[in-house]
Coordinates of C-alpha atoms in Angstrom, one line a residue:
M1 CA -144.9 219.4 -87.0
E2 CA -147.1 216.5 -87.8
T3 CA -145.0 213.3 -88.3
A4 CA -147.7 210.7 -88.2
L5 CA -147.7 208.3 -91.2
R6 CA -151.0 207.7 -92.9
E7 CA -152.1 204.1 -92.9
R8 CA -150.5 202.1 -95.7
F9 CA -149.7 205.3 -97.5
W10 CA -147.5 203.5 -100.0
E11 CA -150.5 201.8 -101.4
R12 CA -152.9 204.7 -101.3
Y13 CA -150.8 207.6 -102.6
S14 CA -148.4 208.3 -105.4
L15 CA -144.8 209.2 -104.6
E16 CA -145.6 212.8 -105.3
E17 CA -148.3 212.9 -102.7
L18 CA -146.2 211.6 -99.9
T19 CA -145.4 213.8 -96.9
P20 CA -141.7 214.2 -96.1
P21 CA -141.9 211.7 -93.2
E22 CA -143.7 209.2 -95.4
W23 CA -141.1 209.6 -98.2
E24 CA -138.3 208.9 -95.7
A25 CA -140.2 205.9 -94.2
L26 CA -140.3 204.4 -97.7
C27 CA -136.6 203.9 -97.7
D28 CA -135.8 200.2 -96.9
G29 CA -132.4 201.0 -95.5
C30 CA -130.4 198.9 -97.9
G31 CA -127.8 201.5 -98.7
Q32 CA -127.6 200.5 -102.4
C33 CA -128.2 204.0 -103.6
C34 CA -125.1 205.1 -101.7
L35 CA -122.8 202.8 -103.8
L36 CA -120.5 204.7 -106.1
K37 CA -121.2 204.5 -109.8
L38 CA -118.9 205.1 -112.8
H39 CA -120.5 206.5 -116.0
D40 CA -119.1 205.4 -119.3
D41 CA -120.9 207.8 -121.7
E42 CA -119.1 206.3 -124.7
A43 CA -120.3 202.7 -124.1
Q44 CA -123.6 204.0 -122.5
E45 CA -123.0 201.9 -119.4
L46 CA -123.1 202.5 -115.7
A47 CA -120.8 200.5 -113.5
I48 CA -121.9 199.9 -109.9
L49 CA -119.1 199.5 -107.4
N50 CA -119.1 197.8 -103.9
V51 CA -117.6 201.2 -102.7
A52 CA -119.9 203.3 -100.7
C53 CA -120.0 207.0 -100.2
R54 CA -117.7 208.1 -97.3
L55 CA -120.8 209.1 -95.3
L56 CA -122.5 205.7 -95.4
D57 CA -122.1 203.7 -92.2
T58 CA -121.5 200.3 -93.9
H59 CA -122.8 198.4 -90.9
S60 CA -126.1 200.3 -90.3
C61 CA -126.4 201.3 -93.9
Q62 CA -127.5 204.7 -92.8
C63 CA -125.9 208.1 -93.7
S64 CA -123.7 209.3 -90.9
D65 CA -124.6 212.9 -91.6
Y66 CA -127.9 212.8 -93.5
E67 CA -129.0 216.3 -92.7
N68 CA -125.8 217.9 -94.0
R69 CA -124.8 215.3 -96.6
F70 CA -124.9 217.8 -99.6
E71 CA -122.4 220.1 -97.9
S72 CA -119.9 217.2 -97.5
V73 CA -120.8 215.3 -100.6
P74 CA -122.1 217.8 -103.2
D75 CA -122.8 215.0 -105.8
C76 CA -124.8 212.9 -103.3
T77 CA -127.7 211.2 -105.0
Q78 CA -130.9 212.9 -104.0
L79 CA -133.8 210.7 -104.7
T80 CA -137.0 212.5 -105.7
P81 CA -140.3 211.1 -107.1
A82 CA -139.3 212.2 -110.6
L83 CA -135.8 210.7 -110.4
V84 CA -137.0 207.3 -109.2
K85 CA -138.2 206.6 -112.7
E86 CA -134.9 207.9 -114.2
F87 CA -132.6 206.0 -111.9
T88 CA -133.0 202.6 -113.6
W89 CA -130.0 201.4 -111.6
L90 CA -132.1 201.4 -108.4
P91 CA -132.4 197.7 -107.4
Q92 CA -135.7 195.9 -108.1
T93 CA -136.0 195.5 -104.3
C94 CA -136.0 199.3 -103.7
G95 CA -139.2 200.5 -101.9
Y96 CA -139.2 203.7 -104.0
R97 CA -138.8 201.8 -107.3
R98 CA -141.5 199.2 -106.3
V99 CA -144.1 201.9 -105.5
A100 CA -143.2 203.9 -108.6
E101 CA -143.7 200.8 -110.7
G102 CA -147.0 200.0 -109.0
R103 CA -145.7 196.9 -107.2
K104 CA -146.2 196.0 -103.6
L105 CA -143.4 196.4 -101.0
A106 CA -141.5 193.3 -100.2
G107 CA -142.6 191.4 -97.1
W108 CA -139.2 192.2 -95.4
H109 CA -139.6 196.0 -95.8
P110 CA -139.5 197.7 -92.4
L111 CA -143.0 199.2 -93.0
L112 CA -144.5 195.7 -93.3
S113 CA -142.2 193.7 -91.0
N114 CA -141.6 196.4 -88.3
D115 CA -138.0 195.0 -88.3
A116 CA -135.3 197.3 -89.8
E117 CA -132.8 194.5 -89.5
R118 CA -134.6 192.2 -91.8
V119 CA -133.2 193.9 -94.9
H120 CA -129.8 193.0 -93.7
R121 CA -130.6 189.4 -92.7
K122 CA -132.1 188.8 -96.1
G123 CA -128.8 189.9 -97.7
I124 CA -130.4 192.8 -99.6
S125 CA -128.4 195.6 -98.0
V126 CA -124.8 196.5 -98.6
R127 CA -123.8 195.4 -95.1
G128 CA -121.0 192.9 -95.3
F129 CA -119.8 193.7 -98.8
A130 CA -119.5 197.5 -99.2
V131 CA -116.4 199.3 -98.3
S132 CA -116.0 203.0 -97.7
Q133 CA -114.6 205.2 -100.5
D134 CA -112.1 206.4 -97.9
E135 CA -110.5 202.9 -98.0
V136 CA -110.2 202.7 -101.8
P137 CA -107.7 204.8 -103.8
E138 CA -109.4 206.4 -106.8
R139 CA -107.0 204.5 -109.2
Q140 CA -108.4 201.2 -107.8
L141 CA -112.1 202.0 -108.2
E142 CA -112.5 199.9 -111.4
E143 CA -111.3 196.9 -109.4
H144 CA -114.5 197.2 -107.3
I145 CA -117.1 197.0 -110.1
I146 CA -119.9 194.5 -109.1
A147 CA -122.3 195.2 -112.0
V148 CA -122.5 197.0 -115.3
L149 CA -125.9 198.2 -116.5
P150 CA -126.9 199.8 -119.7
M151 CA -127.8 203.5 -119.4
S152 CA -131.2 203.9 -120.9

């Protein structure tokens, strides 16, 4: 299987045209998409918590079982080119969101910096503030809200 990444693919191709390895490489490793969210359909709001999916390693900000994540966590967020535009909760820093919006990747992005730790040093990742959902009883989830966004 060919796994080579095309040169500066994120500038030359749309999200829909990326190969699977290119799609994966576009992830900046922040772990923000793995934070739990509470939907309030009545208020049309989405609360983001500092509680991460039980599969997220909160230090590396990588899924501990990426290949099998949907078996363990059926409602795991699967990011696709179409959903990037729908998931308005993705942070402004997200590589997928930036490319979808026609913006350049941030200079700290691993594809530009060749340094996967930079996202953590810059304070963009969930490292240092996210806790695993295994550590938070469901009745206490609302105490972990860090942002409330309008659902639009």
